[in-house]
Amino acid sequence: MIVLQCANITKAYGIETILDGIKLELKKNERAALVGRNGSGKSTLLKIIAGELSSDEGEVITPKGTRIGYLDQHTGLDSDRTIWDEMLSVFDELRAVEEQLRRLENAMADPDVYNDEQKYEKTLKEYDNLQYDFQERGGYQYEADIRGILAGLKFDSFDYSTPITTLSGGQKTRLALGKLLLSKPEVLILDEPTNHLDIDTLRWLENFLSNYKGSVLIVSHDRYFLDNIVSKVYEISRSEASLFYGNYTRYLEKKAERYEQEMREFEKQQKEIAELEDFVARNIARDSTSKRAQSRRRKLEKMEIKEKPQGDEKSARFSFDIERESGNEVLNIYDLNVFYEETNPVIQDLNLSVKKQESIALIGPNGIGKTTLLKAIAGRMAPASGTAQYGSKVSVGYYDQEQADLDTGKDVLHELWDEYPLKTEREIRTVLGNFLFTGEDVLKPVSSLSGGEKSRLALSKLMMKKANLLIFDEPTNHLDLDSKEVLESALLEYPGTLLFVSHDRYFLNRMATKIVELDHSGLQEYPGDYDYYLMKKDEERQRAELRAQEQPAAASGDRAGAPGEDKKAFLEDKEAKKQARRRQRDIEETEQQIEALETTIEQLEEEMLSPEVYENHEKAAGMQQQVNEAKEQLETLMEKWEELQLDNE
């Protein structure tokens, strides 16, 4: 059943068409993503669907009675109520039914009613019908629902009588999301719902939306979030919409496949047209071949000419390089303490070692002090005690999520040129062009730039520095999906060392070689990417639960160690460590084999796209056989790797 349909939605501002004949549909309980560059029209389309903006042409169609709930990315609750009263207001109708039930209960207890059989039966029937409706609409659990939503959005530690006017902008946005989720519309439309959420809250929201009894349409720059939620993707590009089935990663794959297929078909037709035109030109004047030439001309005239497929819109192009290499010891933090106003400790007794070419992600809940720690490391904030000591030949580049280093009194050109005055204007313009500042764009005041533009300008300054240690605080904030991928590609090729804070789990997975978790007890290190960190955290929770279950039994059955048990335990531990080292070597060797096979497969598949291969069926079939065999070997190695990992735990 289709619960939402956009039929040929068109919207223009002046002479610029933002949306042109957009078609989109959402079925019952379906989750879809809307993606595209910043400024492509995603938010405009959502506002049209939500009824907050009119379209120039087309219509939005929904079945009668369908409720659409919409969360604008800039929404924040503007209310004089308390947290609890504002959430409770979602259930005003239900609470009115509850009051009516109480009145009927009082009526049934009235002697004038229960002594009158006819009156009593009528009141009882009305009560039963109303109670059934109340129960079906969640009347006996709405307060539990409120507490569940508030807990999921990290308000469980708040006094629910707190006035909303005292909350921060991010907290008001989270409350607006919570209020919308409590209203349970049949169609939920979310524009950047992951803003202002830490990683734990993101995971909660993913689980909530995965189990939501309704349809969901999402705009988000969080690719990990989209991968876990959606089953189809609409891309808006050049004012038109294209549909791709699958999650975000599958969308990227299908988009690339579609482009390659369309390009092959276009090139094949262009070759056929050239051959037909050549034959007509050479044979139209000959009596013996004139009829054949005329036939080919007619074929040309009837042919539906394919347009050349358009690749991605222009992307930023940049890379990060270093002036010189650092020593192996890049950064050592010893007993670091940072205070606010000399009384409020934010960072306490932290120790951390960073080695050359490591890529370390610092994660933790909002407000724990991650940004403060980065500022102390980068020298932007003086520690109360302890040291952050750089190694030999280390040069530091720092990216501030607030772009505080940008001078709003300058234009784009001079913001970069004043930093590097020995460069020519042409060189500076070339760098800015790589970050999509072209022509008159370089004369824009920095104060007028969007969040994404400021991010790109800050990245351009950082790129020019050629530091061998880059410290990033939320580098993907404000960047659209395409710019995030360009940034990731650049950083994956970066030969220096990375230390960064990010809530972008897709970015964490691609970039991190080590996860460092900051909580109130200090720092905990996890070698690997974000998924590995999650696996280890789950294992820790399971072990903690197991210990909690075993403690009562252990308390009742304690006994002293028998003679020789210590020695036996020592030998067993020694042998276990020996086996663990052997398994680790096997894991590393297997990983190297996997990496080599993946490279081989990638090279073969790239060769298969070349005309000399795909036009030669035998050669293409042979190479496909090689790819299939390599993939079988890869699957065997992956199974071996998984077994080794399980044995190693």
XYZ file of C-alpha atoms in Angstrom:
649
model
C 0.000 0.000 0.000
C 1.373 3.403 -1.016
C 1.099 5.929 1.839
C 2.881 8.833 0.125
C 3.275 9.770 -3.529
C 4.894 12.784 -5.169
C 3.598 13.246 -8.703
C 5.729 15.507 -10.919
C 6.681 18.006 -8.210
C 8.280 21.114 -9.721
C 9.635 24.116 -7.843
C 11.605 27.132 -9.064
C 13.001 30.240 -7.428
C 13.122 32.959 -10.045
C 14.741 31.529 -13.161
C 16.434 28.675 -11.273
C 14.519 25.383 -11.229
C 15.271 23.501 -8.013
C 12.967 20.507 -8.542
C 11.797 19.373 -11.959
C 9.085 16.706 -12.281
C 10.056 14.830 -9.105
C 8.420 11.422 -8.684
C 8.677 9.655 -5.348
C 6.618 7.081 -3.511
C 6.696 5.538 -0.079
C 4.935 2.306 0.839
C 3.589 1.279 4.217
C 6.395 0.606 6.745
C 9.055 1.484 4.157
C 12.211 3.437 5.023
C 13.708 5.622 2.299
C 16.561 8.117 2.150
C 16.706 11.345 0.169
C 20.288 12.226 -0.778
C 22.035 14.869 -2.852
C 24.450 17.761 -2.665
C 23.879 20.658 -0.289
C 21.510 23.014 -2.104
C 20.139 20.306 -4.405
C 16.570 20.755 -3.091
C 16.205 17.966 -0.521
C 14.858 20.165 2.276
C 12.644 22.019 -0.208
C 11.027 18.727 -1.265
C 10.475 17.685 2.356
C 8.783 21.011 3.124
C 6.500 20.547 0.096
C 5.580 17.017 1.238
C 4.929 18.288 4.778
C 2.684 21.067 3.447
C 4.927 23.887 4.654
C 5.753 24.995 1.119
C 3.730 24.966 -2.094
C 4.977 23.465 -5.350
C 4.703 25.231 -8.725
C 3.446 22.051 -10.379
C 2.541 18.514 -9.355
C 0.902 17.217 -6.198
C 1.516 15.235 -3.035
C -0.942 12.345 -2.657
C -1.689 10.468 0.592
C -4.567 8.156 1.607
C -7.337 9.809 3.599
C -6.514 10.093 7.293
C -2.738 9.706 6.841
C -0.821 11.831 9.326
C 2.558 13.230 8.270
C 5.033 14.184 10.983
C 7.882 16.467 9.932
C 11.085 17.466 11.723
C 12.945 20.403 10.182
C 16.721 20.260 10.631
C 16.609 23.647 12.402
C 13.611 22.816 14.593
C 13.855 23.501 18.313
C 11.008 23.534 20.806
C 9.947 27.070 21.683
C 7.830 26.488 24.745
C 7.273 27.895 28.231
C 6.315 24.451 29.535
C 8.452 21.995 31.455
C 10.026 18.985 29.726
C 7.368 16.616 31.077
C 4.369 18.867 30.346
C 5.556 19.446 26.765
C 5.902 15.709 26.101
C 2.583 15.075 27.833
C 0.848 17.526 25.469
C 1.218 14.949 22.655
C -1.401 12.871 24.459
C -3.981 15.595 25.164
C -6.723 13.715 23.270
C -5.863 10.452 25.020
C -5.863 12.142 28.407
C -9.299 13.599 27.637
C -10.503 10.031 27.028
C -8.879 9.025 30.327
C -10.807 11.765 32.155
C -14.008 10.580 30.514
C -13.281 7.022 31.750
C -12.843 8.360 35.298
C -16.209 10.176 35.018
C -17.904 6.978 33.845
C -16.311 5.038 36.715
C -17.691 7.608 39.163
C -21.069 7.397 37.436
C -21.166 3.603 37.795
C -20.445 4.021 41.511
C -23.392 6.429 41.851
C -26.436 4.735 43.513
C -28.749 6.465 41.032
C -26.950 4.559 38.247
C -26.078 1.125 39.682
C -29.582 0.762 41.177
C -31.085 1.477 37.757
C -30.323 -1.591 35.611
C -30.991 0.186 32.310
C -28.816 3.183 33.178
C -26.084 0.939 34.532
C -25.995 -1.283 31.417
C -25.839 1.778 29.147
C -23.028 3.357 31.190
C -21.135 0.043 31.382
C -21.366 -0.458 27.608
C -20.114 3.077 26.979
C -17.283 2.476 29.449
C -16.249 -0.842 27.810
C -16.158 0.687 24.327
C -14.197 3.701 25.521
C -11.776 1.566 27.543
C -11.073 -0.661 24.526
C -10.340 2.418 22.389
C -8.160 3.860 25.158
C -6.153 0.641 25.428
C -5.736 0.299 21.640
C -4.341 3.840 21.450
C -1.729 3.115 24.132
C -3.574 4.738 26.993
C -2.048 2.508 29.647
C 1.540 3.053 28.533
C 1.905 6.637 27.293
C 3.767 7.762 30.408
C 6.164 4.823 29.995
C 6.582 5.804 26.329
C 7.501 9.349 27.348
C 10.099 8.105 29.829
C 11.505 5.689 27.227
C 11.889 8.415 24.595
C 13.421 10.875 27.077
C 15.871 8.225 28.265
C 16.835 7.330 24.696
C 17.515 10.990 23.909
C 19.669 11.396 27.052
C 17.156 13.314 29.203
C 16.832 10.591 31.853
C 19.228 12.463 34.166
C 17.182 15.691 33.884
C 14.572 16.887 36.334
C 11.445 16.636 34.159
C 10.125 19.835 35.753
C 12.981 21.753 34.061
C 11.585 24.628 31.928
C 12.387 24.184 28.241
C 13.434 27.839 28.016
C 16.545 27.008 30.085
C 17.794 24.324 27.659
C 20.441 24.704 24.944
C 19.602 24.778 21.234
C 20.775 21.192 20.747
C 18.684 19.979 23.696
C 15.600 21.742 22.315
C 16.167 20.052 18.943
C 16.390 16.639 20.629
C 13.160 17.337 22.508
C 11.446 18.318 19.245
C 12.530 14.953 17.821
C 11.258 13.161 20.914
C 7.876 14.890 20.737
C 7.518 13.926 17.065
C 8.429 10.289 17.760
C 5.818 10.141 20.543
C 3.105 11.376 18.154
C 3.625 8.245 15.969
C 2.449 9.591 12.583
C 1.873 7.143 9.718
C 4.581 8.945 7.716
C 7.648 10.264 9.539
C 9.758 12.825 7.646
C 13.117 13.638 9.222
C 15.540 16.292 7.965
C 18.966 15.666 9.517
C 17.651 13.968 12.699
C 21.165 12.890 13.723
C 22.384 16.452 14.378
C 23.195 17.051 18.069
C 23.171 13.302 18.849
C 26.136 11.426 20.298
C 26.967 7.887 19.187
C 24.946 6.101 21.907
C 21.870 8.185 21.084
C 22.338 7.514 17.367
C 22.322 3.772 18.035
C 19.135 4.156 20.098
C 17.459 6.158 17.304
C 18.464 3.556 14.719
C 16.855 0.817 16.794
C 13.729 2.935 17.353
C 13.260 3.723 13.654
C 13.996 0.123 12.617
C 11.051 -0.991 14.764
C 8.812 2.000 14.014
C 5.289 1.038 12.894
C 5.051 3.519 10.066
C 6.904 4.798 7.000
C 10.023 6.932 7.240
C 11.613 9.376 4.774
C 15.025 10.639 5.903
C 17.533 13.245 4.826
C 20.826 12.603 6.593
C 24.559 13.013 6.040
C 25.189 10.085 8.409
C 25.995 7.211 6.042
C 26.278 4.585 8.779
C 22.812 5.590 9.972
C 21.392 5.323 6.439
C 23.032 1.940 5.889
C 21.297 0.573 8.991
C 17.867 2.094 8.343
C 16.825 2.505 4.701
C 15.910 0.022 1.972
C 15.844 2.474 -0.932
C 17.456 5.780 -1.851
C 16.197 8.712 -3.936
C 19.014 10.885 -5.248
C 18.288 14.478 -6.270
C 20.810 15.715 -8.814
C 20.458 18.481 -11.390
C 16.864 19.041 -10.155
C 15.771 15.472 -11.005
C 15.260 12.377 -8.847
C 16.654 8.883 -9.447
C 15.637 5.769 -7.511
C 18.078 3.127 -6.234
C 17.029 0.074 -4.185
C 19.128 -0.929 -1.186
C 20.897 0.968 1.581
C 23.362 3.816 1.109
C 26.379 1.621 0.337
C 24.367 -0.345 -2.209
C 23.175 2.937 -3.733
C 26.791 3.992 -4.335
C 27.546 0.641 -5.974
C 24.419 0.692 -8.155
C 24.995 4.297 -9.144
C 28.497 3.437 -10.377
C 27.191 0.326 -12.179
C 24.374 2.307 -13.815
C 26.770 4.988 -15.025
C 29.170 2.416 -16.519
C 26.311 0.567 -18.230
C 24.820 3.758 -19.668
C 28.249 4.909 -20.839
C 28.873 1.580 -22.594
C 25.477 1.777 -24.314
C 26.126 5.392 -25.331
C 29.586 4.594 -26.741
C 28.229 1.543 -28.566
C 25.498 3.636 -30.187
C 27.952 6.414 -31.080
C 30.150 3.834 -32.800
C 27.130 2.464 -34.694
C 26.073 5.990 -35.748
C 29.580 6.771 -37.000
C 29.648 3.572 -39.043
C 26.207 4.239 -40.541
C 27.070 7.848 -41.390
C 30.342 6.742 -42.969
C 28.581 4.114 -45.080
C 25.945 6.625 -46.233
C 28.595 9.224 -47.108
C 30.608 6.705 -49.166
C 27.754 4.929 -50.921
C 24.782 7.296 -51.372
C 26.024 8.517 -54.766
C 26.761 5.038 -56.178
C 24.040 3.391 -58.245
C 24.993 -0.080 -57.035
C 24.848 0.760 -53.317
C 22.499 3.746 -53.216
C 19.497 1.748 -51.968
C 21.523 0.232 -49.102
C 22.798 3.690 -48.193
C 19.248 5.098 -48.197
C 18.159 2.224 -45.941
C 20.906 3.061 -43.460
C 19.969 6.746 -43.619
C 16.362 5.873 -42.728
C 17.674 3.765 -39.854
C 19.653 6.766 -38.643
C 16.616 9.026 -38.852
C 14.475 6.606 -36.822
C 17.151 5.939 -34.226
C 16.469 7.300 -30.731
C 19.732 9.015 -29.906
C 20.959 8.370 -26.367
C 22.266 11.332 -24.403
C 25.738 11.032 -22.971
C 25.331 9.992 -19.320
C 26.295 12.693 -16.891
C 28.767 11.768 -14.210
C 28.776 13.214 -10.722
C 28.462 16.936 -10.330
C 31.746 18.734 -9.793
C 33.456 17.608 -6.600
C 36.134 19.155 -4.458
C 39.621 17.818 -5.258
C 42.318 17.961 -2.640
C 44.974 15.962 -0.845
C 46.952 16.341 2.350
C 50.733 16.137 2.208
C 53.543 16.713 4.694
C 56.590 18.975 4.573
C 58.748 16.431 6.412
C 58.360 13.185 8.327
C 58.072 13.113 12.100
C 59.850 10.737 14.451
C 58.151 7.517 15.523
C 56.985 9.045 18.832
C 54.496 11.707 17.707
C 52.700 12.640 20.935
C 52.822 11.582 24.565
C 50.286 12.807 27.127
C 51.236 12.451 30.784
C 48.771 12.925 33.700
C 46.920 15.687 31.863
C 44.410 17.758 33.840
C 42.293 20.550 32.390
C 39.963 22.697 34.499
C 37.328 25.320 33.778
C 37.375 28.303 36.159
C 39.971 26.504 38.312
C 37.325 24.455 40.109
C 35.507 22.322 37.563
C 37.665 19.428 36.331
C 36.945 18.439 32.725
C 39.969 16.276 31.935
C 41.637 14.384 34.783
C 44.882 12.380 34.869
C 44.824 11.304 31.223
C 47.676 9.414 29.563
C 47.965 8.624 25.868
C 50.715 7.722 23.414
C 50.404 8.428 19.670
C 52.765 6.761 17.194
C 53.733 7.793 13.665
C 51.037 7.155 10.987
C 48.434 6.048 13.520
C 44.885 7.220 12.909
C 43.269 7.570 16.320
C 39.587 8.338 16.856
C 38.581 9.857 20.197
C 34.978 9.024 21.083
C 32.714 9.464 24.086
C 29.381 11.012 25.122
C 28.627 14.683 24.516
C 30.047 16.909 27.234
C 32.691 14.431 28.402
C 35.546 16.710 27.274
C 36.706 15.452 23.869
C 36.944 18.921 22.315
C 38.628 20.227 25.461
C 41.238 17.476 25.235
C 41.977 18.265 21.577
C 42.331 21.971 22.384
C 44.759 21.194 25.197
C 46.795 18.942 22.886
C 46.797 21.563 20.121
C 47.912 24.285 22.533
C 44.616 26.190 22.348
C 43.991 25.687 26.068
C 46.495 25.516 28.905
C 46.301 22.400 31.098
C 46.132 22.819 34.866
C 48.793 20.136 35.226
C 50.435 17.385 33.246
C 51.917 17.672 29.753
C 51.151 17.028 26.106
C 54.611 16.465 24.657
C 55.280 16.337 20.904
C 57.971 14.125 19.431
C 60.840 14.978 17.096
C 60.050 17.056 13.979
C 56.292 17.074 14.671
C 54.300 19.886 13.049
C 50.645 20.283 13.999
C 47.579 21.237 11.991
C 44.328 21.781 13.934
C 40.770 21.829 12.568
C 38.222 23.514 14.848
C 34.615 22.353 14.389
C 33.441 25.919 15.035
C 35.865 27.340 12.425
C 37.000 29.864 15.024
C 40.251 30.337 13.104
C 38.404 31.942 10.184
C 38.368 35.753 10.112
C 34.800 36.833 9.310
C 36.055 40.294 8.363
C 37.915 38.974 5.306
C 36.841 37.586 1.955
C 37.584 33.986 0.943
C 40.610 34.886 -1.196
C 42.419 36.898 1.482
C 41.522 34.482 4.268
C 43.867 32.016 2.555
C 46.280 34.429 0.846
C 47.059 36.374 4.042
C 48.065 33.080 5.644
C 50.420 32.291 2.742
C 51.486 35.712 1.339
C 54.432 34.318 -0.647
C 52.047 32.441 -2.955
C 50.771 34.141 -6.101
C 47.107 35.008 -6.501
C 46.848 32.403 -9.232
C 48.217 29.708 -6.901
C 45.758 30.697 -4.149
C 42.838 30.746 -6.613
C 43.860 27.285 -7.860
C 43.782 25.892 -4.326
C 40.403 27.518 -3.650
C 39.100 26.173 -6.972
C 39.954 22.659 -5.801
C 37.653 23.343 -2.837
C 34.854 24.569 -5.176
C 35.464 28.310 -4.713
C 35.576 29.572 -8.298
C 35.223 32.920 -10.077
C 33.464 35.520 -7.955
C 33.023 33.010 -5.116
C 36.527 33.841 -3.868
C 35.417 37.428 -3.179
C 32.551 36.376 -0.882
C 32.863 37.609 2.716
C 33.701 34.735 5.062
C 30.788 35.880 7.246
C 28.309 35.076 4.440
C 29.479 31.482 3.877
C 27.340 28.469 4.702
C 28.519 25.860 7.198
C 29.725 23.593 4.397
C 31.597 26.430 2.663
C 33.327 27.429 5.897
C 34.355 23.812 6.411
C 35.869 23.643 2.927
C 37.713 26.931 3.459
C 39.127 25.704 6.797
C 40.232 22.477 5.095
C 41.987 24.463 2.355
C 44.016 26.335 5.004
C 44.855 23.064 6.718
C 45.939 21.447 3.450
C 48.346 24.318 2.741
C 50.051 23.855 6.118
C 51.463 20.396 5.211
C 51.609 19.372 8.882
C 52.585 15.788 9.762
C 50.085 15.596 12.654
C 46.502 16.594 11.863
C 44.071 17.106 14.739
C 40.417 17.224 13.655
C 37.401 18.136 15.759
C 34.285 16.867 13.927
C 35.693 17.332 10.386
C 32.591 15.974 8.618
C 30.108 18.387 10.239
C 28.395 20.585 7.613
C 29.870 18.560 4.714
C 27.525 16.900 2.232
C 27.928 13.202 1.460
C 30.107 13.784 -1.593
C 32.476 16.134 0.257
C 32.772 13.622 3.098
C 33.878 10.939 0.666
C 36.428 13.287 -0.924
C 37.798 14.149 2.542
C 38.044 10.477 3.480
C 39.871 9.604 0.262
C 42.326 12.436 0.884
C 42.982 11.387 4.482
C 43.385 7.709 3.571
C 46.297 8.765 1.341
C 47.740 11.125 3.975
C 51.268 9.997 5.003
C 51.168 11.642 8.438
C 49.412 10.953 11.759
C 45.755 11.604 12.568
C 43.992 12.316 15.851
C 40.319 13.174 15.549
C 36.927 13.438 17.220
C 33.903 12.419 15.152
C 30.328 11.222 15.607
C 30.308 10.004 11.999
C 30.542 6.226 12.417
C 31.052 5.625 8.692
C 34.023 8.013 8.869
C 35.268 6.262 12.024
C 35.111 2.885 10.303
C 37.060 4.053 7.256
C 39.650 6.175 9.027
C 40.415 4.774 12.478
C 43.222 2.316 13.197
C 42.533 2.742 16.908
C 39.489 3.848 18.914
C 40.156 5.683 22.194
C 37.062 5.982 24.378
C 36.891 8.822 26.890
C 34.584 8.418 29.880
C 34.572 9.508 33.521
C 37.067 6.791 34.423
C 39.633 7.929 31.835
C 40.780 6.572 28.453
C 40.275 3.050 27.142
C 42.030 1.980 23.924
C 40.651 -0.437 21.303
C 42.933 -1.276 18.339
C 40.805 -1.408 15.183
C 37.876 0.384 13.591
C 34.486 1.344 15.010
C 32.798 -2.006 14.292
C 35.611 -3.809 16.117
C 35.149 -1.419 19.046
C 31.410 -2.231 19.168
C 32.170 -5.947 19.150
C 34.612 -5.557 22.040
C 32.152 -3.409 24.012
C 29.485 -6.083 23.594
C 31.949 -8.714 24.809
C 32.780 -6.570 27.842
C 29.080 -6.216 28.679
C 28.545 -9.972 28.340
C 31.521 -10.720 30.594
C 30.271 -8.198 33.167
C 26.841 -9.840 33.163
C 28.439 -13.279 33.517
C 30.581 -12.109 36.451
C 27.508 -10.625 38.111
C 25.752 -13.989 37.803
C 28.771 -15.932 39.087
C 29.517 -13.734 42.111
C 26.768 -15.154 44.371
C 27.879 -18.719 43.588
C 31.535 -17.837 44.121
C 30.742 -16.211 47.471
C 29.129 -19.413 48.750
C 31.849 -21.737 47.446
C 35.132 -19.897 48.125
C 38.110 -22.084 49.030
C 41.814 -21.564 49.429
C 44.066 -22.502 46.535
C 45.561 -25.991 46.785
C 49.369 -26.451 46.807
C 50.810 -26.327 43.298
C 47.788 -24.581 41.807
C 49.677 -21.286 41.401
C 52.433 -23.011 39.411
C 49.915 -24.900 37.306
C 48.007 -21.676 36.597
C 51.279 -19.958 35.642
C 52.189 -22.708 33.138
C 48.674 -22.726 31.677
C 48.765 -18.956 31.301
C 52.197 -19.149 29.632
C 50.965 -21.746 27.134
C 47.799 -19.725 26.457
C 49.874 -16.639 25.667
C 52.079 -18.686 23.347
C 49.015 -19.973 21.489
C 47.595 -16.442 21.328
C 50.792 -15.141 19.710
C 50.668 -17.965 17.145
C 47.025 -17.196 16.340
C 47.857 -13.484 15.993
C 50.583 -14.317 13.452
C 48.078 -16.481 11.529
C 45.570 -13.625 11.591
C 48.107 -11.135 10.235
C 49.205 -13.521 7.458
C 45.583 -14.180 6.501
C 44.840 -10.441 6.434
C 47.770 -9.904 4.061
C 46.471 -12.661 1.755
C 42.971 -11.129 1.854
C 44.324 -7.687 1.004
C 46.319 -9.087 -1.937
C 43.252 -10.938 -3.295
C 41.026 -7.859 -2.937
C 43.583 -5.844 -4.916
C 43.674 -8.541 -7.628
C 39.866 -8.619 -7.882
C 39.692 -4.836 -8.069
C 42.299 -4.748 -10.871
C 40.540 -7.500 -12.846
C 37.131 -5.826 -12.549
C 38.641 -2.514 -13.640
C 40.227 -4.173 -16.697
C 36.878 -5.774 -17.600
C 35.369 -2.300 -18.028
C 37.781 -1.450 -20.843
C 36.368 -1.743 -24.418
C 39.015 -4.233 -25.545
C 37.763 -6.652 -22.880
C 33.983 -6.261 -22.726
C 33.733 -6.275 -26.545
C 35.721 -9.544 -26.672
C 33.347 -12.134 -25.214
C 35.952 -14.879 -24.836
C 38.408 -12.595 -23.084
C 35.646 -11.172 -20.861
C 34.474 -14.683 -19.948
C 38.026 -15.737 -19.102
C 38.579 -12.730 -16.878
C 35.195 -13.255 -15.217
C 36.284 -16.822 -14.415
C 39.446 -15.441 -12.790
C 37.341 -13.008 -10.758
C 34.967 -15.802 -9.629
C 37.877 -18.020 -8.567
C 39.522 -15.136 -6.713
C 36.246 -14.361 -4.922
C 35.897 -18.034 -3.882
C 39.439 -17.942 -2.462
C 38.593 -14.653 -0.743
C 35.470 -16.152 0.832
C 37.505 -19.126 2.121
C 40.116 -16.780 3.590
C 37.420 -14.611 5.200
C 35.930 -17.709 6.864
C 39.404 -18.682 8.072
C 39.966 -15.152 9.403
C 36.641 -15.195 11.273
C 37.486 -18.580 12.844
C 40.896 -17.284 13.911
C 39.288 -14.181 15.422
C 36.820 -16.318 17.381
C 39.657 -18.570 18.621
C 41.619 -15.485 19.617
C 38.893 -14.113 21.854
